[in-house]
Amino acid sequence: MSLPTTVTHRMEFLHHPHPGFPHLTAWGIRIDGTDLRVLVAEATRALWGRELDEDDDTPQEREEFLLGRHSPLYLDGDTDGARARAHFLGDALPELRHSASGALCLMDCPCGVPACWPLLAEIRTTATEVVWSGFRQPERPEWGELPLGPYVFPRPAYDESLAAPTLLDRDPLAPLLGEV
C-alpha cells in the first residue's frame, strides 16, 4: 500500500496598481497560473446563484460581478515588502486576521477596506512547504468553507516569489472587469 502523494501548486505573487485605487500598489496572487479572484469566482458561483436573480444581469455583468467581489490586497505602509512577507507567511496584523478563527485576509473588498468583504484562509508554514486551506467569506457564514484548496506550495519557490513579485503595470483582470 502506498501513501497518498501531496499535490503541490505553483504560487506567483504580483505587484500591480490596486483596481479601485490605482495610485496604490496591491499584492495580486496567481495559483498555478490562475488569478485567485478567478478561482474564488468559480468556487462561489453556485453560492451566489442562490442569492442573485439571474434575470437581473447579462452573462457578462454576472461574470464581472463574480470577478469583482474581491481585490488584491493592499498593505498600507509596506514600503520594503517586510509586512507582506510576514503576512503571507501567516503573521498578519490583527486588523487583517479574523478574530474568531485566526484565518487571515488574502484579498480585500474592492472598496479597499479588508474587514468589509475579505477572503480568509488559514496559512500553515513549515521549513519545506506553505499550505493555504480553510477558505471562507466571513460575511456569508452560511456558505461555510469554500470549495477551494487546500493549496500546498514548496516553501523555497513560495519565498522566492514573495521576495520578488512579478511587476505589472495594470491589474491583469482589468479587461474582464470592464476596465479599459
PDB file of C-alpha atoms in Angstrom:
ATOM      1  CA  MET A   1       0.000   0.000   0.000  1.00  0.00           C
ATOM      2  CA  SER A   2       1.410   3.388  -0.951  1.00  0.00           C
ATOM      3  CA  LEU A   3       0.932   6.595   0.951  1.00  0.00           C
ATOM      4  CA  PRO A   4      -1.088   9.386  -0.698  1.00  0.00           C
ATOM      5  CA  THR A   5       1.002  11.874  -2.617  1.00  0.00           C
ATOM      6  CA  THR A   6       0.639  15.545  -1.804  1.00  0.00           C
ATOM      7  CA  VAL A   7      -0.126  17.656  -4.857  1.00  0.00           C
ATOM      8  CA  THR A   8       1.981  20.796  -4.891  1.00  0.00           C
ATOM      9  CA  HIS A   9       0.955  24.025  -6.508  1.00  0.00           C
ATOM     10  CA  ARG A  10       2.797  26.957  -8.019  1.00  0.00           C
ATOM     11  CA  MET A  11       2.467  30.361  -6.349  1.00  0.00           C
ATOM     12  CA  GLU A  12       3.079  33.658  -8.082  1.00  0.00           C
ATOM     13  CA  PHE A  13       2.802  36.909  -6.185  1.00  0.00           C
ATOM     14  CA  LEU A  14       2.156  40.020  -8.270  1.00  0.00           C
ATOM     15  CA  HIS A  15       2.572  43.745  -7.715  1.00  0.00           C
ATOM     16  CA  HIS A  16       0.256  45.973  -9.707  1.00  0.00           C
ATOM     17  CA  PRO A  17      -1.982  49.019  -9.275  1.00  0.00           C
ATOM     18  CA  HIS A  18      -4.943  48.375  -6.987  1.00  0.00           C
ATOM     19  CA  PRO A  19      -8.079  48.135  -9.170  1.00  0.00           C
ATOM     20  CA  GLY A  20     -10.049  50.696  -7.177  1.00  0.00           C
ATOM     21  CA  PHE A  21      -7.147  52.919  -6.187  1.00  0.00           C
ATOM     22  CA  PRO A  22      -4.560  52.884  -8.994  1.00  0.00           C
ATOM     23  CA  HIS A  23      -2.146  55.114  -7.067  1.00  0.00           C
ATOM     24  CA  LEU A  24      -1.692  52.227  -4.572  1.00  0.00           C
ATOM     25  CA  THR A  25       0.261  49.023  -5.227  1.00  0.00           C
ATOM     26  CA  ALA A  26      -1.590  45.804  -4.443  1.00  0.00           C
ATOM     27  CA  TRP A  27      -0.480  42.201  -3.922  1.00  0.00           C
ATOM     28  CA  GLY A  28      -2.084  40.013  -6.552  1.00  0.00           C
ATOM     29  CA  ILE A  29      -1.953  36.224  -6.401  1.00  0.00           C
ATOM     30  CA  ARG A  30      -1.848  33.532  -9.057  1.00  0.00           C
ATOM     31  CA  ILE A  31      -2.080  29.857  -8.184  1.00  0.00           C
ATOM     32  CA  ASP A  32      -0.961  27.514 -10.943  1.00  0.00           C
ATOM     33  CA  GLY A  33      -1.165  30.450 -13.359  1.00  0.00           C
ATOM     34  CA  THR A  34      -4.752  31.448 -12.460  1.00  0.00           C
ATOM     35  CA  ASP A  35      -5.650  34.653 -10.631  1.00  0.00           C
ATOM     36  CA  LEU A  36      -7.040  33.892  -7.171  1.00  0.00           C
ATOM     37  CA  ARG A  37     -10.106  36.033  -7.982  1.00  0.00           C
ATOM     38  CA  VAL A  38     -10.949  33.678 -10.853  1.00  0.00           C
ATOM     39  CA  LEU A  39     -10.604  30.658  -8.551  1.00  0.00           C
ATOM     40  CA  VAL A  40     -12.859  32.303  -5.953  1.00  0.00           C
ATOM     41  CA  ALA A  41     -15.435  33.248  -8.608  1.00  0.00           C
ATOM     42  CA  GLU A  42     -15.608  29.601  -9.698  1.00  0.00           C
ATOM     43  CA  ALA A  43     -15.834  28.386  -6.097  1.00  0.00           C
ATOM     44  CA  THR A  44     -18.665  30.792  -5.221  1.00  0.00           C
ATOM     45  CA  ARG A  45     -20.632  30.813  -8.496  1.00  0.00           C
ATOM     46  CA  ALA A  46     -23.296  28.359  -7.261  1.00  0.00           C
ATOM     47  CA  LEU A  47     -23.451  30.037  -3.835  1.00  0.00           C
ATOM     48  CA  TRP A  48     -24.098  33.424  -5.425  1.00  0.00           C
ATOM     49  CA  GLY A  49     -26.601  31.773  -7.762  1.00  0.00           C
ATOM     50  CA  ARG A  50     -28.829  31.048  -4.764  1.00  0.00           C
ATOM     51  CA  GLU A  51     -28.826  34.737  -3.788  1.00  0.00           C
ATOM     52  CA  LEU A  52     -28.970  36.599  -7.089  1.00  0.00           C
ATOM     53  CA  ASP A  53     -31.790  36.842  -9.603  1.00  0.00           C
ATOM     54  CA  GLU A  54     -30.246  35.718 -12.889  1.00  0.00           C
ATOM     55  CA  ASP A  55     -32.794  37.795 -14.830  1.00  0.00           C
ATOM     56  CA  ASP A  56     -31.262  40.994 -13.405  1.00  0.00           C
ATOM     57  CA  ASP A  57     -27.903  40.723 -15.190  1.00  0.00           C
ATOM     58  CA  THR A  58     -26.472  39.792 -18.558  1.00  0.00           C
ATOM     59  CA  PRO A  59     -23.940  36.929 -18.518  1.00  0.00           C
ATOM     60  CA  GLN A  60     -21.136  39.500 -18.894  1.00  0.00           C
ATOM     61  CA  GLU A  61     -22.452  41.574 -15.964  1.00  0.00           C
ATOM     62  CA  ARG A  62     -22.729  38.421 -13.841  1.00  0.00           C
ATOM     63  CA  GLU A  63     -19.131  37.466 -14.655  1.00  0.00           C
ATOM     64  CA  GLU A  64     -17.884  40.982 -13.814  1.00  0.00           C
ATOM     65  CA  PHE A  65     -19.817  40.758 -10.541  1.00  0.00           C
ATOM     66  CA  LEU A  66     -18.240  37.417  -9.608  1.00  0.00           C
ATOM     67  CA  LEU A  67     -14.706  38.511 -10.531  1.00  0.00           C
ATOM     68  CA  GLY A  68     -15.112  41.875  -8.829  1.00  0.00           C
ATOM     69  CA  ARG A  69     -16.117  40.658  -5.356  1.00  0.00           C
ATOM     70  CA  HIS A  70     -12.503  40.872  -4.141  1.00  0.00           C
ATOM     71  CA  SER A  71      -9.468  42.986  -4.853  1.00  0.00           C
ATOM     72  CA  PRO A  72      -5.790  42.203  -4.490  1.00  0.00           C
ATOM     73  CA  LEU A  73      -4.571  43.066  -1.014  1.00  0.00           C
ATOM     74  CA  TYR A  74      -3.103  46.485  -0.323  1.00  0.00           C
ATOM     75  CA  LEU A  75      -0.811  46.568   2.717  1.00  0.00           C
ATOM     76  CA  ASP A  76      -0.572  50.139   3.977  1.00  0.00           C
ATOM     77  CA  GLY A  77       2.944  51.315   4.775  1.00  0.00           C
ATOM     78  CA  ASP A  78       4.692  48.239   3.342  1.00  0.00           C
ATOM     79  CA  THR A  79       7.470  50.060   1.519  1.00  0.00           C
ATOM     80  CA  ASP A  80      10.079  47.288   1.666  1.00  0.00           C
ATOM     81  CA  GLY A  81       7.865  44.177   1.457  1.00  0.00           C
ATOM     82  CA  ALA A  82       8.614  43.053   5.028  1.00  0.00           C
ATOM     83  CA  ARG A  83       4.989  43.337   6.075  1.00  0.00           C
ATOM     84  CA  ALA A  84       3.846  41.298   3.058  1.00  0.00           C
ATOM     85  CA  ARG A  85       6.436  38.599   3.743  1.00  0.00           C
ATOM     86  CA  ALA A  86       5.238  38.301   7.346  1.00  0.00           C
ATOM     87  CA  HIS A  87       1.582  38.448   6.307  1.00  0.00           C
ATOM     88  CA  PHE A  88       1.725  35.770   3.613  1.00  0.00           C
ATOM     89  CA  LEU A  89       3.725  33.509   5.937  1.00  0.00           C
ATOM     90  CA  GLY A  90       0.893  33.642   8.482  1.00  0.00           C
ATOM     91  CA  ASP A  91       1.913  36.544  10.722  1.00  0.00           C
ATOM     92  CA  ALA A  92      -0.842  39.016   9.848  1.00  0.00           C
ATOM     93  CA  LEU A  93      -1.618  42.204  11.719  1.00  0.00           C
ATOM     94  CA  PRO A  94      -4.708  41.930  13.955  1.00  0.00           C
ATOM     95  CA  GLU A  95      -6.838  44.021  11.579  1.00  0.00           C
ATOM     96  CA  LEU A  96      -6.085  41.530   8.783  1.00  0.00           C
ATOM     97  CA  ARG A  97      -6.851  38.454  10.882  1.00  0.00           C
ATOM     98  CA  HIS A  98     -10.279  37.021  11.694  1.00  0.00           C
ATOM     99  CA  SER A  99     -10.504  37.144  15.479  1.00  0.00           C
ATOM    100  CA  ALA A 100     -12.712  34.052  15.847  1.00  0.00           C
ATOM    101  CA  SER A 101     -10.836  31.662  13.545  1.00  0.00           C
ATOM    102  CA  GLY A 102      -7.337  33.132  13.267  1.00  0.00           C
ATOM    103  CA  ALA A 103      -7.602  32.968   9.455  1.00  0.00           C
ATOM    104  CA  LEU A 104      -6.066  35.882   7.618  1.00  0.00           C
ATOM    105  CA  CYS A 105      -7.153  38.113   4.776  1.00  0.00           C
ATOM    106  CA  LEU A 106      -5.783  37.123   1.356  1.00  0.00           C
ATOM    107  CA  MET A 107      -7.869  39.597  -0.622  1.00  0.00           C
ATOM    108  CA  ASP A 108      -9.928  42.565   0.400  1.00  0.00           C
ATOM    109  CA  CYS A 109     -13.075  44.314  -0.682  1.00  0.00           C
ATOM    110  CA  PRO A 110     -12.970  46.444  -3.853  1.00  0.00           C
ATOM    111  CA  CYS A 111     -13.710  49.415  -1.592  1.00  0.00           C
ATOM    112  CA  GLY A 112     -10.229  48.943  -0.096  1.00  0.00           C
ATOM    113  CA  VAL A 113     -11.351  48.042   3.432  1.00  0.00           C
ATOM    114  CA  PRO A 114     -10.202  44.492   4.270  1.00  0.00           C
ATOM    115  CA  ALA A 115     -12.771  43.989   7.033  1.00  0.00           C
ATOM    116  CA  CYS A 116     -15.605  44.869   4.627  1.00  0.00           C
ATOM    117  CA  TRP A 117     -15.572  41.751   2.414  1.00  0.00           C
ATOM    118  CA  PRO A 118     -12.340  39.779   2.931  1.00  0.00           C
ATOM    119  CA  LEU A 119     -11.392  36.393   1.578  1.00  0.00           C
ATOM    120  CA  LEU A 120      -9.973  34.493   4.525  1.00  0.00           C
ATOM    121  CA  ALA A 121      -7.759  31.411   4.660  1.00  0.00           C
ATOM    122  CA  GLU A 122      -5.560  29.623   7.132  1.00  0.00           C
ATOM    123  CA  ILE A 123      -1.845  29.627   6.371  1.00  0.00           C
ATOM    124  CA  ARG A 124       0.406  26.936   7.802  1.00  0.00           C
ATOM    125  CA  THR A 125       4.143  27.011   7.201  1.00  0.00           C
ATOM    126  CA  THR A 126       6.947  24.524   7.706  1.00  0.00           C
ATOM    127  CA  ALA A 127      10.559  24.573   6.578  1.00  0.00           C
ATOM    128  CA  THR A 128       9.566  22.811   3.354  1.00  0.00           C
ATOM    129  CA  GLU A 129       6.038  23.953   2.480  1.00  0.00           C
ATOM    130  CA  VAL A 130       3.317  26.560   2.865  1.00  0.00           C
ATOM    131  CA  VAL A 131      -0.306  25.390   2.968  1.00  0.00           C
ATOM    132  CA  TRP A 132      -3.380  27.538   2.340  1.00  0.00           C
ATOM    133  CA  SER A 133      -6.661  25.983   3.430  1.00  0.00           C
ATOM    134  CA  GLY A 134      -9.991  26.713   5.093  1.00  0.00           C
ATOM    135  CA  PHE A 135     -11.069  29.449   2.673  1.00  0.00           C
ATOM    136  CA  ARG A 136     -14.067  31.408   3.971  1.00  0.00           C
ATOM    137  CA  GLN A 137     -16.118  34.521   3.392  1.00  0.00           C
ATOM    138  CA  PRO A 138     -16.962  35.740   6.927  1.00  0.00           C
ATOM    139  CA  GLU A 139     -19.835  37.897   5.683  1.00  0.00           C
ATOM    140  CA  ARG A 140     -21.524  34.703   4.463  1.00  0.00           C
ATOM    141  CA  PRO A 141     -21.080  32.240   7.367  1.00  0.00           C
ATOM    142  CA  GLU A 142     -23.859  30.071   5.924  1.00  0.00           C
ATOM    143  CA  TRP A 143     -21.556  29.293   2.979  1.00  0.00           C
ATOM    144  CA  GLY A 144     -19.143  27.511   5.310  1.00  0.00           C
ATOM    145  CA  GLU A 145     -15.745  26.532   3.977  1.00  0.00           C
ATOM    146  CA  LEU A 146     -15.465  27.351   0.288  1.00  0.00           C
ATOM    147  CA  PRO A 147     -14.676  24.542  -2.180  1.00  0.00           C
ATOM    148  CA  LEU A 148     -11.187  25.914  -2.749  1.00  0.00           C
ATOM    149  CA  GLY A 149      -7.837  24.332  -1.971  1.00  0.00           C
ATOM    150  CA  PRO A 150      -6.083  23.244   0.033  1.00  0.00           C
ATOM    151  CA  TYR A 151      -3.052  24.531  -1.794  1.00  0.00           C
ATOM    152  CA  VAL A 152       0.397  23.222  -0.907  1.00  0.00           C
ATOM    153  CA  PHE A 153       3.330  25.310  -2.115  1.00  0.00           C
ATOM    154  CA  PRO A 154       7.001  24.329  -1.954  1.00  0.00           C
ATOM    155  CA  ARG A 155       8.498  26.766   0.561  1.00  0.00           C
ATOM    156  CA  PRO A 156      11.617  27.803  -1.418  1.00  0.00           C
ATOM    157  CA  ALA A 157       9.616  28.776  -4.538  1.00  0.00           C
ATOM    158  CA  TYR A 158       6.942  30.473  -2.399  1.00  0.00           C
ATOM    159  CA  ASP A 159       9.574  32.525  -0.555  1.00  0.00           C
ATOM    160  CA  GLU A 160      11.250  33.433  -3.847  1.00  0.00           C
ATOM    161  CA  SER A 161       8.005  34.713  -5.387  1.00  0.00           C
ATOM    162  CA  LEU A 162       7.150  36.625  -2.242  1.00  0.00           C
ATOM    163  CA  ALA A 163      10.586  38.284  -2.173  1.00  0.00           C
ATOM    164  CA  ALA A 164      10.465  39.212  -5.878  1.00  0.00           C
ATOM    165  CA  PRO A 165       6.837  39.588  -7.007  1.00  0.00           C
ATOM    166  CA  THR A 166       6.077  39.907 -10.709  1.00  0.00           C
ATOM    167  CA  LEU A 167       5.635  43.606 -11.509  1.00  0.00           C
ATOM    168  CA  LEU A 168       2.697  44.541 -13.753  1.00  0.00           C
ATOM    169  CA  ASP A 169       1.656  47.977 -14.985  1.00  0.00           C
ATOM    170  CA  ARG A 170      -2.053  47.174 -14.559  1.00  0.00           C
ATOM    171  CA  ASP A 171      -4.416  44.735 -12.903  1.00  0.00           C
ATOM    172  CA  PRO A 172      -4.337  41.543 -15.028  1.00  0.00           C
ATOM    173  CA  LEU A 173      -8.120  41.190 -14.719  1.00  0.00           C
ATOM    174  CA  ALA A 174      -8.853  44.779 -15.815  1.00  0.00           C
ATOM    175  CA  PRO A 175     -10.250  43.732 -19.228  1.00  0.00           C
ATOM    176  CA  LEU A 176     -12.542  41.129 -17.620  1.00  0.00           C
ATOM    177  CA  LEU A 177     -13.750  43.679 -15.079  1.00  0.00           C
ATOM    178  CA  GLY A 178     -14.843  46.118 -17.772  1.00  0.00           C
ATOM    179  CA  GLU A 179     -11.869  48.435 -17.273  1.00  0.00           C
ATOM    180  CA  VAL A 180     -10.135  49.851 -20.299  1.00  0.00           C
TER     181      VAL A 180
END
